[in-house]
Coordinates of C-alpha atoms and ligand atoms in Angstrom, one line a residue:
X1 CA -26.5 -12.4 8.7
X2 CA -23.0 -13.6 8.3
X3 CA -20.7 -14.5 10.5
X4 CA -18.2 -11.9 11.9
X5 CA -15.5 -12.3 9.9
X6 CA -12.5 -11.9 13.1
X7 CA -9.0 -13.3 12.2
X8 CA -7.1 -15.7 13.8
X9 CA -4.4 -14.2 16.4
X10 CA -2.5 -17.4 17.7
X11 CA 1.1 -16.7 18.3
X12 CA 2.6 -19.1 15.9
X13 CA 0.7 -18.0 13.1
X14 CA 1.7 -14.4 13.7
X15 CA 5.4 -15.7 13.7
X16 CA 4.8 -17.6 10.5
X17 CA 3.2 -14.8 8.6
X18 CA 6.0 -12.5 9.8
X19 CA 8.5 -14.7 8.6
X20 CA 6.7 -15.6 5.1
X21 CA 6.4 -11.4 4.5
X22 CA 10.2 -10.7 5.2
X23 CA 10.8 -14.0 2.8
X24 CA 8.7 -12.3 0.0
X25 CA 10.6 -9.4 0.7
X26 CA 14.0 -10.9 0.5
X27 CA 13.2 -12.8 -2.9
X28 CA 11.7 -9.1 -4.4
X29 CA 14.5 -7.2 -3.2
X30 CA 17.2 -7.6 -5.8
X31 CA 14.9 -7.6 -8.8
X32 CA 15.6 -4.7 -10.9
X33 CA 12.2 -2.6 -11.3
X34 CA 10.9 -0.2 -13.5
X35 CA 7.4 1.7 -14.4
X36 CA 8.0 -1.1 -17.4
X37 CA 10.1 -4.0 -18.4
X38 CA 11.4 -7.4 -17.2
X39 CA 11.8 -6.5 -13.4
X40 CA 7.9 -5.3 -13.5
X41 CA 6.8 -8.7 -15.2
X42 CA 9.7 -11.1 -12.9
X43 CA 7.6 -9.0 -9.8
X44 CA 4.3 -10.0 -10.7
X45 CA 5.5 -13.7 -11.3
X46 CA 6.6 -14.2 -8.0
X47 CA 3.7 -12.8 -6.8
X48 CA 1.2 -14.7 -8.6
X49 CA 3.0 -17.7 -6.9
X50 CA 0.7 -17.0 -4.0
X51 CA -2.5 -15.2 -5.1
X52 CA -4.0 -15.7 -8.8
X53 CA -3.2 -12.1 -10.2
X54 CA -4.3 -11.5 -14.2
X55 CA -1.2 -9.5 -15.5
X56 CA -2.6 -7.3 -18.2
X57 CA 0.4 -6.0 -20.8
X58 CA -0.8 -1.8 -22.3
X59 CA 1.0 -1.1 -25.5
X60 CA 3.9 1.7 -25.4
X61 CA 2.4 4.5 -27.2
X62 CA -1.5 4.0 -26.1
X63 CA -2.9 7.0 -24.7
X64 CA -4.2 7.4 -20.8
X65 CA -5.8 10.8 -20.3
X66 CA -3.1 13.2 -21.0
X67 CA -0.1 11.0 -20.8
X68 CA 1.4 7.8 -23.4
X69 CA 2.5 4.6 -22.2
X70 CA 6.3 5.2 -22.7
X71 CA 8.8 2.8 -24.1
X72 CA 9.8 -0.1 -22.3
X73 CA 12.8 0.0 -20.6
X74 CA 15.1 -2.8 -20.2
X75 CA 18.5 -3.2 -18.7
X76 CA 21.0 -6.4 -19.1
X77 CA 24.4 -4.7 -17.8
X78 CA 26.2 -1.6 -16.8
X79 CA 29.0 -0.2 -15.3
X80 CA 31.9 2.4 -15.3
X81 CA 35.8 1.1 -15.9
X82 CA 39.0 2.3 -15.1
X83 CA 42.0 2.0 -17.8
X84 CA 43.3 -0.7 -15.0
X85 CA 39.9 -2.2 -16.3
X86 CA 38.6 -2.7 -12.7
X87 CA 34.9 -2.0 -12.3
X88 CA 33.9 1.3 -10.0
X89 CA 30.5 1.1 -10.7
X90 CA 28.9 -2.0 -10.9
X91 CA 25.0 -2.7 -12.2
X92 CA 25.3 -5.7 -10.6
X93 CA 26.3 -4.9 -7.3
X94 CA 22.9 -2.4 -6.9
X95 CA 20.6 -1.7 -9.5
X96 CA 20.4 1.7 -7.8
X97 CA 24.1 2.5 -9.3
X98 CA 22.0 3.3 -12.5
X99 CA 19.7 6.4 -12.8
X100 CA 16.0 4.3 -13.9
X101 CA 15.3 4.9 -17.4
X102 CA 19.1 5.7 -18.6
X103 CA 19.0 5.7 -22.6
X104 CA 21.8 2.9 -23.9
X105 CA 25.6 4.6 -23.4
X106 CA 28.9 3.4 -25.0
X107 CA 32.0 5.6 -24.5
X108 CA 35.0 6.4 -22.9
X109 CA 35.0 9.7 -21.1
X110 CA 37.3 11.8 -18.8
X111 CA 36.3 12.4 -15.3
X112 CA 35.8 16.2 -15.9
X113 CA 32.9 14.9 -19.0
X114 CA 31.6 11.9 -16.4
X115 CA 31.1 14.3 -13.5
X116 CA 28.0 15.8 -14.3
X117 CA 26.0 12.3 -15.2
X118 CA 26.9 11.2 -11.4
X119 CA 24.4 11.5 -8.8
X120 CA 25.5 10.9 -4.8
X121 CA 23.9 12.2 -1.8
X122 CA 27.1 14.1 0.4
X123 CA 24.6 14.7 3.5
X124 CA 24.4 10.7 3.5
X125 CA 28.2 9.5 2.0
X126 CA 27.6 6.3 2.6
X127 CA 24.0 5.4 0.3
X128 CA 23.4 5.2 -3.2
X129 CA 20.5 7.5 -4.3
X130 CA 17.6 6.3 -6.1
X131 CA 17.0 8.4 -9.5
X132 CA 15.2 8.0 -12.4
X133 CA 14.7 9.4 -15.7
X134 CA 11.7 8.4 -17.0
X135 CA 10.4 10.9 -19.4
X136 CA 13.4 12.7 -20.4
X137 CA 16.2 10.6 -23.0
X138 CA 19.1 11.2 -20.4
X139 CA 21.2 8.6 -18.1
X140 CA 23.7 8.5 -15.0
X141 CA 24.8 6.5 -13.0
X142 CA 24.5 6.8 -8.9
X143 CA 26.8 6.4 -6.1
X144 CA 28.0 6.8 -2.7
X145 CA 29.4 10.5 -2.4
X146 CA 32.9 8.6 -0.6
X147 CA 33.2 6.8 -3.4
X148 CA 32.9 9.9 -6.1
X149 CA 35.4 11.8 -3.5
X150 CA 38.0 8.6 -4.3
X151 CA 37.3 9.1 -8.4
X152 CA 40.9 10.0 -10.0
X153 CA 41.9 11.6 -13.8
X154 CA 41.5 8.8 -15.9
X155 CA 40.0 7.8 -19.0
X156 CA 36.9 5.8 -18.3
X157 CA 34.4 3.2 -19.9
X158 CA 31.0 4.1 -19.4
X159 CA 28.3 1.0 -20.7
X160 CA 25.2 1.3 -20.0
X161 CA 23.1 -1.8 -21.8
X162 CA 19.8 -1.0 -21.6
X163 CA 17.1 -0.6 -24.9
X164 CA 13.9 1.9 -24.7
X165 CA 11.9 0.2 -27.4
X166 CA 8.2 -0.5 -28.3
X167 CA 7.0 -2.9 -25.8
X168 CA 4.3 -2.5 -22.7
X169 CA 3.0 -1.2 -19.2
X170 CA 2.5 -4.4 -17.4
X171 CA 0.5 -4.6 -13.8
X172 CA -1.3 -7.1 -12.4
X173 CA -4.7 -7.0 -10.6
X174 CA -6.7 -9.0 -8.6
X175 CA -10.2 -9.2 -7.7
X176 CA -11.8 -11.3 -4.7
X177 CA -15.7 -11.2 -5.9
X178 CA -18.1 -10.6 -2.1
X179 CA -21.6 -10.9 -1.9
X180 CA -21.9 -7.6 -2.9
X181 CA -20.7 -5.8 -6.3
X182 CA -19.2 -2.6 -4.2
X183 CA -15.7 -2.8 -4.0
X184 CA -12.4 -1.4 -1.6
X185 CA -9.5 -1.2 -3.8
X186 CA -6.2 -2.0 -2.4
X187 CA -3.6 -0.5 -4.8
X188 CA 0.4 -0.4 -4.7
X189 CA 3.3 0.5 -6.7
X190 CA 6.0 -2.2 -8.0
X191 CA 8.3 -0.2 -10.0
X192 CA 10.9 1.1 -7.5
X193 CA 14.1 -1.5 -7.9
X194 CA 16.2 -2.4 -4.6
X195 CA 14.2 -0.6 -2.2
X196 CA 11.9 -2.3 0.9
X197 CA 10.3 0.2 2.7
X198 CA 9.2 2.1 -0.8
X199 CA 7.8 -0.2 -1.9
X200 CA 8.3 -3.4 -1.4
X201 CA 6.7 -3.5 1.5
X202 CA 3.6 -2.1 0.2
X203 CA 3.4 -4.9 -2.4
X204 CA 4.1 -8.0 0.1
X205 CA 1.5 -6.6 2.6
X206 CA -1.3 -6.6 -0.1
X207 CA -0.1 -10.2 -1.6
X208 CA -0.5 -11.5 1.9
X209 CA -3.6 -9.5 2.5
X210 CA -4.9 -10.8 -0.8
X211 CA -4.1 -14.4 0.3
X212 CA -6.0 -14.1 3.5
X213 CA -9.0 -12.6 2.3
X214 CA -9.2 -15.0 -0.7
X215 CA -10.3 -17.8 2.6
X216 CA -12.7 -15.9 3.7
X217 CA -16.7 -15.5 2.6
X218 CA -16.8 -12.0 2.0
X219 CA -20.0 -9.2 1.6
X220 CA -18.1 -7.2 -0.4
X221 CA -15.5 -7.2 -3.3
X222 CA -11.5 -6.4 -3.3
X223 CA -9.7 -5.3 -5.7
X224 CA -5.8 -5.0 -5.5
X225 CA -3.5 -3.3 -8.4
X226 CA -0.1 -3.7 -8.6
X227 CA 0.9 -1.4 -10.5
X228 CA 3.7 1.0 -11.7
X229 CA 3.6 4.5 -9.4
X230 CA 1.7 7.5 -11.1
X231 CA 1.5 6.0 -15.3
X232 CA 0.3 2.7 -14.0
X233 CA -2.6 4.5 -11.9
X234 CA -3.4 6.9 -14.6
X235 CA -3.2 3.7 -17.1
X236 CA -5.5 1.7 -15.4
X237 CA -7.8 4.4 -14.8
X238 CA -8.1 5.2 -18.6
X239 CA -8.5 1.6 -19.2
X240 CA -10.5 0.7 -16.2
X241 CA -13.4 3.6 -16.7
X242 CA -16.4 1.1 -16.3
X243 CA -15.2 -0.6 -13.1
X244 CA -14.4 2.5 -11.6
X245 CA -18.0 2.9 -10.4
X246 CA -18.3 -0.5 -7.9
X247 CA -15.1 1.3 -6.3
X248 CA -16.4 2.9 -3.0
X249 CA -13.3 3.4 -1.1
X250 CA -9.7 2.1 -1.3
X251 CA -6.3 2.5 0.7
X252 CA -2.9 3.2 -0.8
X253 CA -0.2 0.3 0.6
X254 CA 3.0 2.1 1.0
X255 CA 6.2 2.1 3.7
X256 CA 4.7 -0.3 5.8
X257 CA 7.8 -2.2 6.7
X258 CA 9.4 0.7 9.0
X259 CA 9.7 0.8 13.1
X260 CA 7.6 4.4 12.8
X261 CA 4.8 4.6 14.3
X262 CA 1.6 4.4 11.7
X263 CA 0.4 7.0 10.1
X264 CA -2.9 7.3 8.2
X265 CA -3.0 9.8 4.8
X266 CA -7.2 10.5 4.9
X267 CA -9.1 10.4 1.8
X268 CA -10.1 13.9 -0.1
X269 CA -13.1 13.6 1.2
X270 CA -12.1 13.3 5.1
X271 CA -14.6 11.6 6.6
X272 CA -15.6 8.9 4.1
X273 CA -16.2 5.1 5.0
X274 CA -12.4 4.4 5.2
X275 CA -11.3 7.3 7.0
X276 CA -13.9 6.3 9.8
X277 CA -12.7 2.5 9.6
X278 CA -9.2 3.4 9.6
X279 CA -9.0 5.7 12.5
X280 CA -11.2 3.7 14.9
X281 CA -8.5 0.8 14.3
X282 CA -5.7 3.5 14.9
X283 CA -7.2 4.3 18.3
X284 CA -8.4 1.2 19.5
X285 CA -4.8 0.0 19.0
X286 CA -3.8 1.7 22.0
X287 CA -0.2 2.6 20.0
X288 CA 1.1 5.9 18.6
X289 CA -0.3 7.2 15.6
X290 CA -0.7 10.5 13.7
X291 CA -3.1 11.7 11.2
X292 CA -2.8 13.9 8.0
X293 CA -5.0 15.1 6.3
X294 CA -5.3 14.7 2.8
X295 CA -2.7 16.4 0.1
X296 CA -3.0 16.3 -3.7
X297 CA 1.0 15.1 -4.2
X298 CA 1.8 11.7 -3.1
X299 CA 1.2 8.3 -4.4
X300 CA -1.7 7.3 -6.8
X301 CA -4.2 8.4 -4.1
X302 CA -3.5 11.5 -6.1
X303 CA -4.8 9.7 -9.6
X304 CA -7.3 7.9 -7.9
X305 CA -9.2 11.1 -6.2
X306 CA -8.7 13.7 -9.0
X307 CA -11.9 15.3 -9.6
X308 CA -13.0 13.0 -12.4
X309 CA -12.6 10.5 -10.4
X310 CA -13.4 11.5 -6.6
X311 CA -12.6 8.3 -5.2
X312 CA -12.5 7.9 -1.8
X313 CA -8.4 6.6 -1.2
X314 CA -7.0 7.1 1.8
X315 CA -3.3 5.4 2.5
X316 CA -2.2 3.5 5.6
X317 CA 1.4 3.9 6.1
X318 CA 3.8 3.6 8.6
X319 CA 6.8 6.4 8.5
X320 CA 5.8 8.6 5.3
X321 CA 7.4 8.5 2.0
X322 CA 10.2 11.6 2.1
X323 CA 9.8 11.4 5.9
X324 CA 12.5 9.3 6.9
X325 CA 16.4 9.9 5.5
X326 CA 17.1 6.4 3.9
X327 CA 13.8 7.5 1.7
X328 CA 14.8 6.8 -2.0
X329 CA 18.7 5.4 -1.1
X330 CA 20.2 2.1 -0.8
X331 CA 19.4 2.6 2.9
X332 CA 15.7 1.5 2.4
X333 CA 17.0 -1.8 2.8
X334 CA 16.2 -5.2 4.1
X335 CA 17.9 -4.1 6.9
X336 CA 15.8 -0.8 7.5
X337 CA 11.9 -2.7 7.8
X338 CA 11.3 -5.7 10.1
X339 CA 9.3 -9.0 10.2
X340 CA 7.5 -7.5 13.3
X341 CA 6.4 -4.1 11.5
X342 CA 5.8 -5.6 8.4
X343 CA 3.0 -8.1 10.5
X344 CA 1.9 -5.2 12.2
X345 CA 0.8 -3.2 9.4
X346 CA -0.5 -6.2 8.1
X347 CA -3.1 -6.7 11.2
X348 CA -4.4 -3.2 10.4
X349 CA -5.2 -3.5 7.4
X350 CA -7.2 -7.1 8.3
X351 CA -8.7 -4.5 11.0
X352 CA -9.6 -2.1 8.7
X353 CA -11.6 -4.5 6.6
X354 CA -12.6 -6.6 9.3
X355 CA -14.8 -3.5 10.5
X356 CA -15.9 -2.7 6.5
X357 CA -17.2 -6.2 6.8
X358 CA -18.7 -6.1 9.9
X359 CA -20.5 -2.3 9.9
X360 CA -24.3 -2.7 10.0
X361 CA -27.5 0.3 10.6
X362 CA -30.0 -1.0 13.1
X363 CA -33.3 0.8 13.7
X364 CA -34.4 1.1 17.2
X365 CA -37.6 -1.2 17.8
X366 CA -38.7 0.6 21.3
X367 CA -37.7 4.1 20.3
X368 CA -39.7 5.7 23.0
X369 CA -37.6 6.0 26.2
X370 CA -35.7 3.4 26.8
X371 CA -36.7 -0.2 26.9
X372 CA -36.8 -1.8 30.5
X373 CA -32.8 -4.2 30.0
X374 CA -32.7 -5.5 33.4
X375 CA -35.8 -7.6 32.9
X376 CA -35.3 -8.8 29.9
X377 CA -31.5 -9.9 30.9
X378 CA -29.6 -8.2 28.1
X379 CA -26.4 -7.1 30.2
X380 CA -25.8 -10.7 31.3
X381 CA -25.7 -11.8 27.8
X382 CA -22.7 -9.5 27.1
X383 CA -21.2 -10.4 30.3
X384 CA -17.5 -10.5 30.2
X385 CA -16.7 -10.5 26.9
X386 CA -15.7 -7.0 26.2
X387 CA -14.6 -4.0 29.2
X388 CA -16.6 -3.5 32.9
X389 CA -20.1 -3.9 33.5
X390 CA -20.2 -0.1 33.0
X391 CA -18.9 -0.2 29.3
X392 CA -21.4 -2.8 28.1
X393 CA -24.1 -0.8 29.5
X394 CA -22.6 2.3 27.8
X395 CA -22.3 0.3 25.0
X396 CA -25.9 -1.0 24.7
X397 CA -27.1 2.3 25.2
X398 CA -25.3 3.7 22.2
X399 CA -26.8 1.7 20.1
X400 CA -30.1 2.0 21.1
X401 CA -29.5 5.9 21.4
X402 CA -28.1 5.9 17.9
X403 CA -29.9 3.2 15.6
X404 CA -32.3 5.4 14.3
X405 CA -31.7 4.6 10.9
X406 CA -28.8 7.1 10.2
X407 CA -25.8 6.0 12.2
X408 CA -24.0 2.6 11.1
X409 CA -22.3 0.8 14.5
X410 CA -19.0 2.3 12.7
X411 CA -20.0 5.5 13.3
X412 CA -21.8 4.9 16.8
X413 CA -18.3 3.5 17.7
X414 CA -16.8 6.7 16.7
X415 CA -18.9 8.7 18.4
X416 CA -18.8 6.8 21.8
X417 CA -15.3 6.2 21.5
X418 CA -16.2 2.3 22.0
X419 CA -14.1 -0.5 20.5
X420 CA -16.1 -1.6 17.4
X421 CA -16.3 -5.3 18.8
X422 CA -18.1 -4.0 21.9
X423 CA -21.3 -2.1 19.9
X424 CA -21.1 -5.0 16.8
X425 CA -21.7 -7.4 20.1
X426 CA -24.4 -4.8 21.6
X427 CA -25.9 -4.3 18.2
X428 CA -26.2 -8.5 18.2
X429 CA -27.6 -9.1 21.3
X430 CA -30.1 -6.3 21.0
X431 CA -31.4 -7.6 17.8
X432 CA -31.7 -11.1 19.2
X433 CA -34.3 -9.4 21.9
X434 CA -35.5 -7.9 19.2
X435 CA -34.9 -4.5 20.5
X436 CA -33.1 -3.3 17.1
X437 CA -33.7 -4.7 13.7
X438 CA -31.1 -5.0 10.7
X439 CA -31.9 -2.4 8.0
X440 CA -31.4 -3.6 4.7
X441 CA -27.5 -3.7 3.6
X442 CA -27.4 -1.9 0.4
X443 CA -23.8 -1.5 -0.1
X444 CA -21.0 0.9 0.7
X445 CA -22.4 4.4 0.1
Ligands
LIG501 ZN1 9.2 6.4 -4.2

């Protein structure tokens, strides 16, 4: 059997990491994303500075199920000036100022004709909303509602330089080979521009996951997609049918960089593989959490479990996408997620997987009655490591009350409501006596 595969916890390295995250975070930030284009491409370089991701480039125009690859979009200036020719809009300042997608635009307008291509949010006058255009030839510009409030009669130069031409989807995708062809995909988006908690933070959390796993010896294969929300998913799918089938479960990294407490979307299914994995970590954290159950709008999840596909993707978030206010405005900002929350999100996945890794069926040796423990020293063995006295015997006789061949230590953990370390420990020092045996580790199903 191999060795537990348990990650290192020391204080300095947790302060490190942190730190590394919010760096990745800060150098991502101001990049100008798309579902296509330079920003997308400029992402995935950075990224691949620290884990070996292929980028793969999809044609505008090829097909993916019912949808096209669109044109790509690409965008080098844009602004709105005043006849003093001072700037009131400003590309530059926040990519946000310009709705995603906008078609090129060259011309002077009144206030009255500019009005209704400007977008603010009045509940919030302070933030720029984020909105985008991406299958409709349209454009606007965005901006703080105070700021619209302030806009006088005047004759104003509207540029927008941006091209829609033939060009290509790019994502990039990453796969960490186990012992074992099943696979847990680990996907996220990278086309929202200057935004952190959606989702950037997503994106750093699975390059540094995807660093840390690549150390270890693993039993079974990861794959992570970065890819463009929604076309990207339903792109790769379409492109992707073959390897579909090694995928057994998956999680969905988004708005993991937020001070809310975490919050876990479950698969279609409910009660698959990840849904058990992620829950027990949830509880054994001894934090807040909450629970929804699964919901066909979302993130790719969405793509990923549509009936064609059935995939069991669950997502791992912290405060929801549309749950919290800043949500889609310049609020989501570097100053709106945290070093702390970003790390903590972090250790939950590596718990998540650390438990995928780990879950084993044993088969009870001595299934009739139980076997005599005291003489043959089995609670000393356990002794101190995990809870009381009374929880390692509890714990050693879940497992033997449970391994009849059906119940993996994940799920006798979920029953018992044990921490998973204490039965995987049981589990091992019952099948050192000899009292349980291994049974064959076929793979994820
Ligand atoms: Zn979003």
């Amino acid at each position: 059997m191999k060795e537990n595969i348990a990650f290192k916890l020391e204080i300095d390295y947790i302060e490190r990491l942190s730190a590394d995250m919010y760096k990745l975070m800060e150098e991502l930030f101001p990049l100008c994303r798309s579902i296509t284009g330079k920003g997308v491409r400029d992402t995935l370089e950075i990224i691949g500075k620290h884990i070996p991701i292929q980028v793969e480039e999809v044609p505008s125009g090829t097909q993916a199920f019912d949808w096209t690859v669109p044109k790509e979009w690409n965008i080098k200036d844009a602004y709105i000036r005043d006849s003093k020719g001072e700037k009131i809009v400003d590309f530059n300042s926040s990519n946000l100022h310009v709705v995603n997608y906008s078609i090129p635009v060259d011309r002077k307008m009144t206030l009255e004709e500019l009005k209704p291509y400007i977008h603010t949010l009045p509940e919030h006058p302070d933030w720029i909303p984020y909105v985008t255009s991406y299958y409709k030839d349209s454009w606007g510009f965005c901006m703080t509602h105070n700021q619209y409030m302030n806009l006088q009669e005047d004759e104003y130069e509207v540029l927008i330089d941006s091209s829609l031409e033939n060009g290509s989807l790019t994502y990039g995708e990453l796969c960490l080979k186990g012992e074992k062809e099943d696979e847990i995909l680990l996907t996220c988006y990278i086309c929202h521009p200057s935004m952190c908690n959606d989702n950037l933070s997503g994106t750093v959390l699975l390059t540094f996951l995807a660093k840390e796993l690549m150390r270890l010896d693993l039993i079974y294969s990861y794959r992570f997609l970065f890819i463009p929300e929604t076309i990207g998913a339903i792109t790769w799918l379409s492109n992707n049918e073959k390897k579909v089938s090694n995928i057994k479960s998956g999680l969905v990294a988004t708005c993991v960089g937020d001070s809310g407490a975490l919050t876990y979307k479950r698969s279609r299914k409910g009660d698959s593989l990840i849904d058990k994995a992620v829950e027990r970590v949830l509880k054994e954290s001894g934090a807040e959490y909450k629970i929804m159950d699964f919901f066909p709008y979302g993130s790719d999840e969405r793509q990923f479990s549509s009936p064609g596909f059935a995939l069991d993707i669950g997502s791992l978030m912290r405060t929801p996408y549309g749950c919290y206010n800043e949500y889609h405005t310049s609020a989501d900002n570097l100053g709106f997620i945290s070093p702390n929350h970003l790390y903590d999100s972090l250790l939950k996945y590596r718990q998540v997987i650390e438990i995928i890794e780990n879950n084993r069926t044993f088969l009870n040796m001595n299934p009739k009655c139980e076997p005599q423990l005291g003489r043959q020293g089995i609670y000393e063995q356990l002794g101190g490591q995990y809870g009381t006295e009374k929880d390692i015997k509890h714990a050693i006789l879940w497992v033997l009350n449970l391994s009849d061949g059906s119940n993996s230590l994940l799920d006798i953990a979920t029953r018992s409501g044990m921490g998973f370390r204490s039965i995987r420990s049981a589990s091992d020092v019952l099948a050192a006596a000899g009292l349980v045996t291994e049974m064959k580790l076929e793979g994820l199903d």
